[in-house]
Amino acid sequence: MIDYTQNLDQPVRNALTDNHQNERKLTFLERLYIPEILKGMAYTFKQMFKPDVTMRYPEERWDPPAIFRGRPVLVKDNGKERCVACGLCARACPPLAISMQAAETDDEKERFPDFFEINMLRCIYCGFCEEVCPEEAIVMSKDYDLVYHSRGDAIYDKERLLVDKEDLKDRLDFLKQYKNRQFGQFWNFKEENNIHSVRNRDENWDTGLSLVDMLEAKNKESKN
Ligand code: SF4
Ligand code: SF4
C-alpha cells in the first residue's frame, strides 16, 4: 500500500514485485524461449487450415443479428411515420442528439413531428430512445457503416431517418419478445397498441391506480 505521508517527490516502488500474485517463475525450457517459439509457430500453422473469419469488406458485408444496435431510424408504417412527437426520446438521449418540433394532425394519433433530426456525430448508440418510445417509432437498425463528408451531412433529417417497417422486421420482432419479457405481466405488447390517442386514453385506463393496483385488479377480474 502507498504511504501518502511520504515525500511525493520520491519515486514510489512499483507494485509489480517478486511477491505479486500473478507473477510466476519461468521454467528452464521457458527461459530457453525456443520451445515457446516452436509452440507459437505450430499454433499459427494449425490456424492456416481453419475457415476464414475475416470478411472482404465492403464487397462482403456482415448481416448483424437482431440484437445489434446500429443507426437509430424512424419507423414508417403504411407510408407515414409512427412517431407522435412526444419528445420522450429527445429527453432520454444522453448526448442530446435528437431534436424535433411537434405539429397537430387530424389523424387518430393527433400529433406528428414537423421536423425530426438526429445528430449522428453525437449519437452513442445507447438505444435509450428506442427503449422509451411508447410507439415503437424509433428503433436501432442494422446500419453500421456511416460516412460523412461534412458535419452537416451527419445530421439526419426526417426523410433520411424514415425506414419502412418491413425492412426493420428483425428488430421489431426482437423488441416484441424483449418488451414482453420485461412487461409481459402487465400487458401483452402488441403492434396495434402503438396508436395512443388522448382522445380515448381514459376509456380503459383508471388513472387513479398504480401499476401494481392495476395488476391486482386484472387478476381479480380474471378469477371472477
Ligand atoms: S441511440 Fe442513444 S445517443 Fe443515439 S439518438 Fe438514441 S438515445 Fe440518443
Ligand atoms: S419517443 Fe417515439 S413517439 Fe416520442 S418523439 Fe421519440 S420517436 Fe416520436
PDB file of C-alpha atoms and ligand atoms in Angstrom:
ATOM      1  CA  MET A   1       0.000   0.000   0.000  1.00  0.00           C
ATOM      2  CA  ILE A   2       1.277   3.500  -0.849  1.00  0.00           C
ATOM      3  CA  ASP A   3       2.191   5.616   2.134  1.00  0.00           C
ATOM      4  CA  TYR A   4       0.802   9.048   1.271  1.00  0.00           C
ATOM      5  CA  THR A   5       2.624  10.696   4.136  1.00  0.00           C
ATOM      6  CA  GLN A   6       5.947  10.156   2.404  1.00  0.00           C
ATOM      7  CA  ASN A   7       7.603  12.747   0.215  1.00  0.00           C
ATOM      8  CA  LEU A   8       5.766  12.501  -3.133  1.00  0.00           C
ATOM      9  CA  ASP A   9       8.810  13.813  -4.977  1.00  0.00           C
ATOM     10  CA  GLN A  10      10.429  10.470  -4.291  1.00  0.00           C
ATOM     11  CA  PRO A  11       9.632   7.668  -6.770  1.00  0.00           C
ATOM     12  CA  VAL A  12       7.134   5.145  -5.334  1.00  0.00           C
ATOM     13  CA  ARG A  13       8.109   1.483  -5.568  1.00  0.00           C
ATOM     14  CA  ASN A  14       6.262  -0.294  -8.402  1.00  0.00           C
ATOM     15  CA  ALA A  15       3.511  -2.645  -7.202  1.00  0.00           C
ATOM     16  CA  LEU A  16       4.747  -5.365  -9.597  1.00  0.00           C
ATOM     17  CA  THR A  17       7.351  -7.014  -7.392  1.00  0.00           C
ATOM     18  CA  ASP A  18       8.546 -10.586  -6.962  1.00  0.00           C
ATOM     19  CA  ASN A  19       5.707 -11.023  -4.460  1.00  0.00           C
ATOM     20  CA  HIS A  20       2.988 -10.166  -6.965  1.00  0.00           C
ATOM     21  CA  GLN A  21       0.431 -12.986  -7.089  1.00  0.00           C
ATOM     22  CA  ASN A  22       0.133 -13.079 -10.888  1.00  0.00           C
ATOM     23  CA  GLU A  23       3.829 -13.475 -11.434  1.00  0.00           C
ATOM     24  CA  ARG A  24       5.390 -16.902 -11.622  1.00  0.00           C
ATOM     25  CA  LYS A  25       8.878 -18.156 -12.152  1.00  0.00           C
ATOM     26  CA  LEU A  26       9.633 -19.345 -15.712  1.00  0.00           C
ATOM     27  CA  THR A  27      10.694 -22.969 -16.091  1.00  0.00           C
ATOM     28  CA  PHE A  28      14.074 -23.838 -17.610  1.00  0.00           C
ATOM     29  CA  LEU A  29      12.500 -24.642 -21.014  1.00  0.00           C
ATOM     30  CA  GLU A  30      10.520 -21.400 -20.978  1.00  0.00           C
ATOM     31  CA  ARG A  31      13.681 -19.470 -20.241  1.00  0.00           C
ATOM     32  CA  LEU A  32      15.273 -21.063 -23.336  1.00  0.00           C
ATOM     33  CA  TYR A  33      12.449 -19.480 -25.440  1.00  0.00           C
ATOM     34  CA  ILE A  34      12.956 -21.891 -28.377  1.00  0.00           C
ATOM     35  CA  PRO A  35      10.253 -24.429 -27.318  1.00  0.00           C
ATOM     36  CA  GLU A  36       7.831 -21.499 -26.806  1.00  0.00           C
ATOM     37  CA  ILE A  37       8.617 -20.126 -30.270  1.00  0.00           C
ATOM     38  CA  LEU A  38       8.003 -23.578 -31.791  1.00  0.00           C
ATOM     39  CA  LYS A  39       4.726 -23.832 -29.884  1.00  0.00           C
ATOM     40  CA  GLY A  40       3.654 -20.456 -31.306  1.00  0.00           C
ATOM     41  CA  MET A  41       4.585 -21.489 -34.853  1.00  0.00           C
ATOM     42  CA  ALA A  42       2.638 -24.769 -34.520  1.00  0.00           C
ATOM     43  CA  TYR A  43      -0.416 -22.814 -33.401  1.00  0.00           C
ATOM     44  CA  THR A  44      -0.109 -20.426 -36.374  1.00  0.00           C
ATOM     45  CA  PHE A  45       0.297 -23.377 -38.765  1.00  0.00           C
ATOM     46  CA  LYS A  46      -2.876 -25.002 -37.377  1.00  0.00           C
ATOM     47  CA  GLN A  47      -4.869 -21.785 -37.910  1.00  0.00           C
ATOM     48  CA  MET A  48      -3.848 -21.654 -41.591  1.00  0.00           C
ATOM     49  CA  PHE A  49      -6.168 -24.592 -42.366  1.00  0.00           C
ATOM     50  CA  LYS A  50      -9.191 -23.259 -40.487  1.00  0.00           C
ATOM     51  CA  PRO A  51     -12.021 -21.380 -42.307  1.00  0.00           C
ATOM     52  CA  ASP A  52     -11.567 -17.591 -42.649  1.00  0.00           C
ATOM     53  CA  VAL A  53     -13.311 -15.457 -40.066  1.00  0.00           C
ATOM     54  CA  THR A  54     -12.441 -12.116 -41.643  1.00  0.00           C
ATOM     55  CA  MET A  55     -14.564 -10.561 -44.408  1.00  0.00           C
ATOM     56  CA  ARG A  56     -13.540  -8.732 -47.553  1.00  0.00           C
ATOM     57  CA  TYR A  57     -15.415  -5.553 -46.654  1.00  0.00           C
ATOM     58  CA  PRO A  58     -17.005  -3.691 -48.434  1.00  0.00           C
ATOM     59  CA  GLU A  59     -17.522  -6.378 -51.106  1.00  0.00           C
ATOM     60  CA  GLU A  60     -18.658  -8.761 -48.379  1.00  0.00           C
ATOM     61  CA  ARG A  61     -20.956  -7.291 -45.788  1.00  0.00           C
ATOM     62  CA  TRP A  62     -21.830  -8.541 -42.337  1.00  0.00           C
ATOM     63  CA  ASP A  63     -25.507  -9.047 -41.573  1.00  0.00           C
ATOM     64  CA  PRO A  64     -25.756  -8.302 -37.836  1.00  0.00           C
ATOM     65  CA  PRO A  65     -28.158 -10.202 -35.577  1.00  0.00           C
ATOM     66  CA  ALA A  66     -31.419  -8.559 -34.439  1.00  0.00           C
ATOM     67  CA  ILE A  67     -29.934  -7.647 -31.045  1.00  0.00           C
ATOM     68  CA  PHE A  68     -27.363  -5.374 -32.769  1.00  0.00           C
ATOM     69  CA  ARG A  69     -27.734  -1.625 -32.168  1.00  0.00           C
ATOM     70  CA  GLY A  70     -26.854   0.312 -35.306  1.00  0.00           C
ATOM     71  CA  ARG A  71     -28.045   3.706 -36.533  1.00  0.00           C
ATOM     72  CA  PRO A  72     -31.361   4.763 -34.920  1.00  0.00           C
ATOM     73  CA  VAL A  73     -34.132   5.189 -37.506  1.00  0.00           C
ATOM     74  CA  LEU A  74     -37.777   6.235 -37.562  1.00  0.00           C
ATOM     75  CA  VAL A  75     -40.320   3.548 -38.425  1.00  0.00           C
ATOM     76  CA  LYS A  76     -42.505   4.218 -41.455  1.00  0.00           C
ATOM     77  CA  ASP A  77     -45.838   2.437 -41.156  1.00  0.00           C
ATOM     78  CA  ASN A  78     -48.168   2.466 -44.197  1.00  0.00           C
ATOM     79  CA  GLY A  79     -46.348   5.423 -45.696  1.00  0.00           C
ATOM     80  CA  LYS A  80     -46.382   7.558 -42.519  1.00  0.00           C
ATOM     81  CA  GLU A  81     -44.088   7.954 -39.554  1.00  0.00           C
ATOM     82  CA  ARG A  82     -45.310   6.250 -36.384  1.00  0.00           C
ATOM     83  CA  CYS A  83     -43.796   8.992 -34.252  1.00  0.00           C
ATOM     84  CA  VAL A  84     -46.235  11.189 -32.321  1.00  0.00           C
ATOM     85  CA  ALA A  85     -43.572  13.744 -31.380  1.00  0.00           C
ATOM     86  CA  CYS A  86     -43.997  13.133 -27.645  1.00  0.00           C
ATOM     87  CA  GLY A  87     -40.377  14.120 -27.076  1.00  0.00           C
ATOM     88  CA  LEU A  88     -39.521  11.216 -24.752  1.00  0.00           C
ATOM     89  CA  CYS A  89     -36.621  10.035 -26.902  1.00  0.00           C
ATOM     90  CA  ALA A  90     -35.101  13.526 -27.002  1.00  0.00           C
ATOM     91  CA  ARG A  91     -35.470  13.731 -23.234  1.00  0.00           C
ATOM     92  CA  ALA A  92     -33.826  10.326 -22.669  1.00  0.00           C
ATOM     93  CA  CYS A  93     -30.973  10.830 -25.139  1.00  0.00           C
ATOM     94  CA  PRO A  94     -27.797  11.286 -23.029  1.00  0.00           C
ATOM     95  CA  PRO A  95     -25.774  13.344 -25.584  1.00  0.00           C
ATOM     96  CA  LEU A  96     -28.819  15.424 -26.661  1.00  0.00           C
ATOM     97  CA  ALA A  97     -28.585  14.172 -30.222  1.00  0.00           C
ATOM     98  CA  ILE A  98     -32.311  14.342 -31.021  1.00  0.00           C
ATOM     99  CA  SER A  99     -34.339  17.435 -31.769  1.00  0.00           C
ATOM    100  CA  MET A 100     -37.886  17.749 -33.030  1.00  0.00           C
ATOM    101  CA  GLN A 101     -40.872  20.013 -33.346  1.00  0.00           C
ATOM    102  CA  ALA A 102     -44.398  18.640 -32.874  1.00  0.00           C
ATOM    103  CA  ALA A 103     -47.352  19.600 -35.037  1.00  0.00           C
ATOM    104  CA  GLU A 104     -51.011  18.570 -34.916  1.00  0.00           C
ATOM    105  CA  THR A 105     -52.879  16.376 -37.355  1.00  0.00           C
ATOM    106  CA  ASP A 106     -56.495  15.227 -37.748  1.00  0.00           C
ATOM    107  CA  ASP A 107     -55.309  11.596 -37.801  1.00  0.00           C
ATOM    108  CA  GLU A 108     -56.103   9.294 -34.930  1.00  0.00           C
ATOM    109  CA  LYS A 109     -52.642   9.795 -33.458  1.00  0.00           C
ATOM    110  CA  GLU A 110     -53.180  13.577 -33.286  1.00  0.00           C
ATOM    111  CA  ARG A 111     -49.535  14.680 -33.431  1.00  0.00           C
ATOM    112  CA  PHE A 112     -46.603  14.157 -35.720  1.00  0.00           C
ATOM    113  CA  PRO A 113     -43.061  15.557 -35.879  1.00  0.00           C
ATOM    114  CA  ASP A 114     -42.940  18.588 -38.147  1.00  0.00           C
ATOM    115  CA  PHE A 115     -39.213  18.106 -38.177  1.00  0.00           C
ATOM    116  CA  PHE A 116     -37.138  15.408 -36.550  1.00  0.00           C
ATOM    117  CA  GLU A 117     -33.358  15.366 -36.554  1.00  0.00           C
ATOM    118  CA  ILE A 118     -30.654  13.143 -35.104  1.00  0.00           C
ATOM    119  CA  ASN A 119     -27.111  14.417 -34.987  1.00  0.00           C
ATOM    120  CA  MET A 120     -25.144  11.252 -35.649  1.00  0.00           C
ATOM    121  CA  LEU A 121     -21.897  12.878 -34.547  1.00  0.00           C
ATOM    122  CA  ARG A 122     -23.387  12.925 -31.066  1.00  0.00           C
ATOM    123  CA  CYS A 123     -25.212   9.584 -31.051  1.00  0.00           C
ATOM    124  CA  ILE A 124     -23.593   6.934 -28.865  1.00  0.00           C
ATOM    125  CA  TYR A 125     -25.864   4.080 -29.999  1.00  0.00           C
ATOM    126  CA  CYS A 126     -27.108   3.524 -26.462  1.00  0.00           C
ATOM    127  CA  GLY A 127     -30.645   2.631 -27.574  1.00  0.00           C
ATOM    128  CA  PHE A 128     -32.328   4.686 -24.844  1.00  0.00           C
ATOM    129  CA  CYS A 129     -34.516   6.427 -27.460  1.00  0.00           C
ATOM    130  CA  GLU A 130     -35.814   3.058 -28.622  1.00  0.00           C
ATOM    131  CA  GLU A 131     -36.334   1.889 -25.057  1.00  0.00           C
ATOM    132  CA  VAL A 132     -38.521   4.825 -24.011  1.00  0.00           C
ATOM    133  CA  CYS A 133     -40.543   5.266 -27.194  1.00  0.00           C
ATOM    134  CA  PRO A 134     -44.183   4.375 -26.453  1.00  0.00           C
ATOM    135  CA  GLU A 135     -44.994   3.882 -30.158  1.00  0.00           C
ATOM    136  CA  GLU A 136     -42.095   1.717 -31.340  1.00  0.00           C
ATOM    137  CA  ALA A 137     -41.468   4.617 -33.670  1.00  0.00           C
ATOM    138  CA  ILE A 138     -37.696   4.822 -33.284  1.00  0.00           C
ATOM    139  CA  VAL A 139     -35.623   1.647 -33.404  1.00  0.00           C
ATOM    140  CA  MET A 140     -31.985   0.693 -33.751  1.00  0.00           C
ATOM    141  CA  SER A 141     -31.343  -0.510 -37.302  1.00  0.00           C
ATOM    142  CA  LYS A 142     -28.574  -2.755 -38.641  1.00  0.00           C
ATOM    143  CA  ASP A 143     -26.908   0.178 -40.392  1.00  0.00           C
ATOM    144  CA  TYR A 144     -23.323   0.383 -39.107  1.00  0.00           C
ATOM    145  CA  ASP A 145     -21.115   1.855 -41.821  1.00  0.00           C
ATOM    146  CA  LEU A 146     -21.764   5.584 -41.646  1.00  0.00           C
ATOM    147  CA  VAL A 147     -19.621   8.004 -43.598  1.00  0.00           C
ATOM    148  CA  TYR A 148     -19.984  11.785 -43.708  1.00  0.00           C
ATOM    149  CA  HIS A 149     -18.345  14.343 -45.945  1.00  0.00           C
ATOM    150  CA  SER A 150     -19.165  17.230 -43.638  1.00  0.00           C
ATOM    151  CA  ARG A 151     -20.581  17.875 -40.184  1.00  0.00           C
ATOM    152  CA  GLY A 152     -23.880  18.891 -41.765  1.00  0.00           C
ATOM    153  CA  ASP A 153     -24.013  15.529 -43.533  1.00  0.00           C
ATOM    154  CA  ALA A 154     -24.132  13.785 -40.152  1.00  0.00           C
ATOM    155  CA  ILE A 155     -27.411  15.444 -39.226  1.00  0.00           C
ATOM    156  CA  TYR A 156     -30.158  13.114 -40.384  1.00  0.00           C
ATOM    157  CA  ASP A 157     -33.495  14.745 -41.075  1.00  0.00           C
ATOM    158  CA  LYS A 158     -36.876  13.009 -41.078  1.00  0.00           C
ATOM    159  CA  GLU A 159     -36.655  11.955 -44.719  1.00  0.00           C
ATOM    160  CA  ARG A 160     -33.298  10.258 -44.178  1.00  0.00           C
ATOM    161  CA  LEU A 161     -34.408   8.704 -40.909  1.00  0.00           C
ATOM    162  CA  LEU A 162     -37.610   7.083 -42.130  1.00  0.00           C
ATOM    163  CA  VAL A 163     -37.354   3.366 -42.940  1.00  0.00           C
ATOM    164  CA  ASP A 164     -40.241   1.047 -43.893  1.00  0.00           C
ATOM    165  CA  LYS A 165     -41.306  -1.249 -41.083  1.00  0.00           C
ATOM    166  CA  GLU A 166     -40.914  -4.256 -43.402  1.00  0.00           C
ATOM    167  CA  ASP A 167     -37.176  -3.513 -43.610  1.00  0.00           C
ATOM    168  CA  LEU A 168     -36.949  -3.422 -39.810  1.00  0.00           C
ATOM    169  CA  LYS A 169     -38.837  -6.670 -39.222  1.00  0.00           C
ATOM    170  CA  ASP A 170     -35.961  -8.438 -37.424  1.00  0.00           C
ATOM    171  CA  ARG A 171     -35.553  -5.676 -34.886  1.00  0.00           C
ATOM    172  CA  LEU A 172     -39.303  -5.139 -34.376  1.00  0.00           C
ATOM    173  CA  ASP A 173     -39.791  -8.877 -33.758  1.00  0.00           C
ATOM    174  CA  PHE A 174     -36.868  -8.846 -31.326  1.00  0.00           C
ATOM    175  CA  LEU A 175     -38.366  -5.879 -29.452  1.00  0.00           C
ATOM    176  CA  LYS A 176     -41.728  -7.593 -29.168  1.00  0.00           C
ATOM    177  CA  GLN A 177     -40.088 -10.529 -27.381  1.00  0.00           C
ATOM    178  CA  TYR A 178     -37.811  -8.306 -25.313  1.00  0.00           C
ATOM    179  CA  LYS A 179     -40.559  -5.986 -24.113  1.00  0.00           C
ATOM    180  CA  ASN A 180     -42.923  -8.827 -23.304  1.00  0.00           C
ATOM    181  CA  ARG A 181     -40.200 -10.400 -21.167  1.00  0.00           C
ATOM    182  CA  GLN A 182     -39.930  -7.149 -19.202  1.00  0.00           C
ATOM    183  CA  PHE A 183     -43.537  -6.024 -19.018  1.00  0.00           C
ATOM    184  CA  GLY A 184     -45.497  -9.135 -20.006  1.00  0.00           C
ATOM    185  CA  GLN A 185     -47.123  -9.433 -16.597  1.00  0.00           C
ATOM    186  CA  PHE A 186     -48.795  -6.042 -17.051  1.00  0.00           C
ATOM    187  CA  TRP A 187     -49.716  -6.057 -20.709  1.00  0.00           C
ATOM    188  CA  ASN A 188     -49.096  -8.068 -23.816  1.00  0.00           C
ATOM    189  CA  PHE A 189     -47.029  -5.923 -26.106  1.00  0.00           C
ATOM    190  CA  LYS A 190     -48.705  -5.704 -29.489  1.00  0.00           C
ATOM    191  CA  GLU A 191     -48.083  -3.548 -32.500  1.00  0.00           C
ATOM    192  CA  GLU A 192     -51.741  -2.462 -32.657  1.00  0.00           C
ATOM    193  CA  ASN A 193     -51.335  -0.911 -29.201  1.00  0.00           C
ATOM    194  CA  ASN A 194     -48.955   1.576 -30.730  1.00  0.00           C
ATOM    195  CA  ILE A 195     -51.583   4.154 -31.523  1.00  0.00           C
ATOM    196  CA  HIS A 196     -52.108   6.074 -28.317  1.00  0.00           C
ATOM    197  CA  SER A 197     -54.641   8.806 -28.516  1.00  0.00           C
ATOM    198  CA  VAL A 198     -55.531  11.278 -25.783  1.00  0.00           C
ATOM    199  CA  ARG A 199     -58.998  11.392 -27.285  1.00  0.00           C
ATOM    200  CA  ASN A 200     -59.801   7.890 -25.985  1.00  0.00           C
ATOM    201  CA  ARG A 201     -56.998   7.434 -23.475  1.00  0.00           C
ATOM    202  CA  ASP A 202     -59.172   7.328 -20.360  1.00  0.00           C
ATOM    203  CA  GLU A 203     -61.715   4.854 -21.706  1.00  0.00           C
ATOM    204  CA  ASN A 204     -59.928   1.783 -20.338  1.00  0.00           C
ATOM    205  CA  TRP A 205     -57.399   3.434 -18.107  1.00  0.00           C
ATOM    206  CA  ASP A 206     -58.100   4.175 -14.461  1.00  0.00           C
ATOM    207  CA  THR A 207     -55.573   6.903 -13.759  1.00  0.00           C
ATOM    208  CA  GLY A 208     -56.163   6.553 -10.000  1.00  0.00           C
ATOM    209  CA  LEU A 209     -54.461   3.127  -9.926  1.00  0.00           C
ATOM    210  CA  SER A 210     -50.772   2.333  -9.744  1.00  0.00           C
ATOM    211  CA  LEU A 211     -49.392  -0.423 -11.969  1.00  0.00           C
ATOM    212  CA  VAL A 212     -49.401  -2.833  -9.011  1.00  0.00           C
ATOM    213  CA  ASP A 213     -53.055  -1.999  -8.264  1.00  0.00           C
ATOM    214  CA  MET A 214     -53.891  -2.452 -11.926  1.00  0.00           C
ATOM    215  CA  LEU A 215     -52.270  -5.886 -11.908  1.00  0.00           C
ATOM    216  CA  GLU A 216     -54.257  -6.880  -8.818  1.00  0.00           C
ATOM    217  CA  ALA A 217     -57.497  -5.579 -10.349  1.00  0.00           C
ATOM    218  CA  LYS A 218     -56.746  -7.512 -13.530  1.00  0.00           C
ATOM    219  CA  ASN A 219     -56.035 -10.717 -11.570  1.00  0.00           C
ATOM    220  CA  LYS A 220     -59.285 -10.336  -9.648  1.00  0.00           C
ATOM    221  CA  GLU A 221     -61.157  -9.767 -12.918  1.00  0.00           C
ATOM    222  CA  SER A 222     -59.716 -12.925 -14.463  1.00  0.00           C
ATOM    223  CA  LYS A 223     -60.625 -15.012 -11.359  1.00  0.00           C
ATOM    224  CA  ASN A 224     -64.284 -13.861 -11.417  1.00  0.00           C
TER     225      ASN A 224
HETATM  226  S1  SF4 B   1     -29.127   5.782 -29.528  1.00  0.00           S
HETATM  227 FE1  SF4 B   1     -28.789   6.933 -27.605  1.00  0.00          FE
HETATM  228  S2  SF4 B   1     -27.472   8.604 -28.228  1.00  0.00           S
HETATM  229 FE2  SF4 B   1     -28.314   7.773 -30.130  1.00  0.00          FE
HETATM  230  S3  SF4 B   1     -30.114   9.022 -30.536  1.00  0.00           S
HETATM  231 FE3  SF4 B   1     -30.809   7.250 -29.336  1.00  0.00          FE
HETATM  232  S4  SF4 B   1     -30.750   7.912 -27.182  1.00  0.00           S
HETATM  233 FE4  SF4 B   1     -29.537   9.380 -28.387  1.00  0.00          FE
HETATM  234  S1  SF4 B   2     -40.306   8.750 -28.160  1.00  0.00           S
HETATM  235 FE1  SF4 B   2     -41.076   7.844 -30.055  1.00  0.00          FE
HETATM  236  S2  SF4 B   2     -43.054   8.817 -30.404  1.00  0.00           S
HETATM  237 FE2  SF4 B   2     -41.971  10.058 -28.892  1.00  0.00          FE
HETATM  238  S3  SF4 B   2     -40.912  11.612 -30.107  1.00  0.00           S
HETATM  239 FE3  SF4 B   2     -39.475   9.947 -29.862  1.00  0.00          FE
HETATM  240  S4  SF4 B   2     -39.753   8.656 -31.678  1.00  0.00           S
HETATM  241 FE4  SF4 B   2     -41.529  10.004 -31.528  1.00  0.00          FE
END
